[in-house]
Amino acid sequence: MDGDVMKKIYISYSWDNNTNMNRVKGLVEDLEEIYKNKYTIVFDQESFKNRIQDVDRFMLDNILDAYIVIVFITPSYVEKANKPDNGYGNGGTVRSGVEKETSYLVTRRNQQAKSIIPVLLEGSDRPKYIEGLSFIDKNKNSDIIRELKDMIDLFEIEKEKDETINLIDENNVINKVSIDKIDINFNFEGEPVRVSGIICINNNYFTLRHDQIIYLFKKIISEDSCNEQKVQRTFSNKYFFLEFTSNQLYEKFLDIIKDALKRYIEQLLDFEAKYEICSREPMNNQYEFKLATMERKVWIKMIKFANSLDWSNGKSSWNIFQENDCFIHVFSPIVSNNLKYNFGQHAILYAIKNKNLYYDDVDVYVKINDIASKYDKREISVRNTWSINMVFEWLKNEFVPFFCKRNQYEENIVQFEECNQYKKDIFSQAQDFYMSNKVVVEKEELKLLRDVLVFCLSKKTVGEDSYYIKSKLRISDDLNTTEEIRKYIESNKYTKYLMECSNNSSMADDILRCIKSFTDNFSTHKINDYDITYCERKIKSLIDKMEKIKLLEKYEF
C-alpha cells in the first residue's frame, strides 16, 4: 500500500426511501468537498450500479481498509443490522448489504470503536453493535457536517498521539553498547503460566516483567533479526537498545530467547487444552471468561432458583447447588441423587454489569482461579471440576433450559457467548493479521502465496472478481480471462516484480485478499474443503507466525 494513497472513509447506510438516500448523497458530497485532498470517500452506490466488481468483495475490502466508518442510521438500517445472527445468514433468506457489513463492523467495534461514527438520520433506535458509542443525532444537531468534521478531526488527533510515541525513549529502557557478555534466565510459574526473567549484561543485572518478555517474544517471531551483512549486531525495541561485539554472541542471545519462547508457547497450549478455552478470549487480566449475557433481573431470579435447589433442601438430581446470594455455586454433596457427579465443587458462575450503558444487562462469567488454584488437585472432568467449556455446555444445554421451563421463560432470554460464532476462515484471519501487523514475510513465503493463488485460479473461474484480483496485484496488462490472469502470475515477469517488492507484508496482504475470494463465506466461486486444506498447508509458516503472536497477545497483560 503506497504511502501517497489517501486514507478512506467508508459510508454504511441502508437503501430505503428516496428522501433518506438523497440526504446521504448530499452529506457525502459535502464530505468529498471538505476532504478532497485528504480522504477518499467510499460511497458504493455508483460502484454497485456499474457492477465494477463483486458487491460483497467491494464492501468487505473497503471496510477493512477504511480509516473511519460513518454509519447513517434509519429504521430500515436498524432492522437489518439487528438480525439475530448479525449478518451470518438468516434462515436461508437473501442477506441485505447492511447484514453483510454488520459482522465486520462488530469486529471493528471491538477493536477500534472510535473509528466508527454513527449518525442518527431518522427515528431514535440504534443498532445493537453501536450502542454505547458517541453519535450524531439529526434531531438535536442541525449541522451534521460540522459535527462530522469535529468527530473526524478529534479521531485524527487521538490517533496521531497513539502513533507518535517514541518507544526507545520510554522508561526502563536498557541501553548498552559494546556487549561482550550477556545471559538471560527465565522463570515460569503459575497456571496460566507467567514468565519473569533476569538479564545479565557485562555483569550488570536487570529484571524483566511478564509483559516485557512477551514483547520480546513477539519481536523474535515478527521481525527479521538476522542480517548477514552486519558484523556488529544491534537489537532494539521499546525495552532494549543492545549492541553486540560479535555475531556469535548475538546469535546466542537470540537462541536463549527462542528456547524460552518455545517453552512458554508449549505451556500455554497445554493450559488452554486442559481448561478447554482455546477459542475464548479472557475478559481481563484475572483470566475471567464470559459465557453469557442476560438481564440483571433474570440473573437475580436465577440465583434464587439455584438457592432453592441447595443440596441440603431436597433429594432430586437437581439439588447440586450451595446457597449463595452473589453467585451460582454448583456443588455436589457426598450423598447425591445426581449419579453423573462426584462430591465437591464443579463450578462458580459470577455476573458483572455489562459495559453497555443503555441496557440493564449483566455478563455471566467463570474464573480460572476457581478451577486452577483452589482445586488444582482435582481431575478436570464432567464428574469433578469442570473446564470452561464444560461449564458453558452445562449452562446452555442443561441449567438454562431447566430454569426457563420451571419459570415459564423463553430460552432466548439468555444470549450465549458462542466462541466460534463469528470465526473467519483461516485466510481471512491471515489477511487481517498481516494487514495490521508489521510482521516479516520472507520472499519464499511470498512465492508460496503466489502458488496458492495460482492453484485457486486453476480450480475456479473468478467472474466479477477478475477486476478485483488485477487491481490488488497491480496487473496493468489487458488480461480478460481467469486463464490469462493465472498464466501472468506464473510468469517470470510477475515473479521478478514479486521478488523486487520492498514491502513484503503489504504484498502478502494483497495476495491474501485475492486468495480469500476463493475461501471465505462471501465467495461465489469458493473452492472445496480439500483444496482449502491443501492451501493452508502450503502457507503453514505464515499461519504459524500469526497463531503464535495472537496466542502471546491473548496473555500479554
PDB file of N, CA and C in Angstrom, residues 296-305:
ATOM      1  N   ARG A 296     -30.373  -8.200  34.235  1.00  0.00           N
ATOM      2  CA  ARG A 296     -29.988  -8.343  35.645  1.00  0.00           C
ATOM      3  C   ARG A 296     -31.092  -9.009  36.461  1.00  0.00           C
ATOM      4  N   LYS A 297     -32.355  -8.664  36.170  1.00  0.00           N
ATOM      5  CA  LYS A 297     -33.457  -9.254  36.937  1.00  0.00           C
ATOM      6  C   LYS A 297     -33.559 -10.759  36.699  1.00  0.00           C
ATOM      7  N   VAL A 298     -33.198 -11.213  35.489  1.00  0.00           N
ATOM      8  CA  VAL A 298     -33.204 -12.651  35.200  1.00  0.00           C
ATOM      9  C   VAL A 298     -32.091 -13.338  35.982  1.00  0.00           C
ATOM     10  N   TRP A 299     -30.916 -12.708  36.036  1.00  0.00           N
ATOM     11  CA  TRP A 299     -29.791 -13.285  36.786  1.00  0.00           C
ATOM     12  C   TRP A 299     -30.137 -13.415  38.273  1.00  0.00           C
ATOM     13  N   ILE A 300     -30.758 -12.378  38.833  1.00  0.00           N
ATOM     14  CA  ILE A 300     -31.143 -12.428  40.250  1.00  0.00           C
ATOM     15  C   ILE A 300     -32.125 -13.566  40.497  1.00  0.00           C
ATOM     16  N   LYS A 301     -33.088 -13.714  39.593  1.00  0.00           N
ATOM     17  CA  LYS A 301     -34.054 -14.804  39.743  1.00  0.00           C
ATOM     18  C   LYS A 301     -33.372 -16.160  39.586  1.00  0.00           C
ATOM     19  N   MET A 302     -32.355 -16.220  38.719  1.00  0.00           N
ATOM     20  CA  MET A 302     -31.619 -17.461  38.506  1.00  0.00           C
ATOM     21  C   MET A 302     -30.856 -17.870  39.767  1.00  0.00           C
ATOM     22  N   ILE A 303     -30.268 -16.880  40.455  1.00  0.00           N
ATOM     23  CA  ILE A 303     -29.569 -17.172  41.716  1.00  0.00           C
ATOM     24  C   ILE A 303     -30.554 -17.719  42.747  1.00  0.00           C
ATOM     25  N   LYS A 304     -31.707 -17.069  42.871  1.00  0.00           N
ATOM     26  CA  LYS A 304     -32.717 -17.528  43.836  1.00  0.00           C
ATOM     27  C   LYS A 304     -33.203 -18.933  43.488  1.00  0.00           C
ATOM     28  N   PHE A 305     -33.348 -19.195  42.198  1.00  0.00           N
ATOM     29  CA  PHE A 305     -33.779 -20.521  41.751  1.00  0.00           C
ATOM     30  C   PHE A 305     -32.731 -21.570  42.129  1.00  0.00           C
TER      31      PHE A 305
END
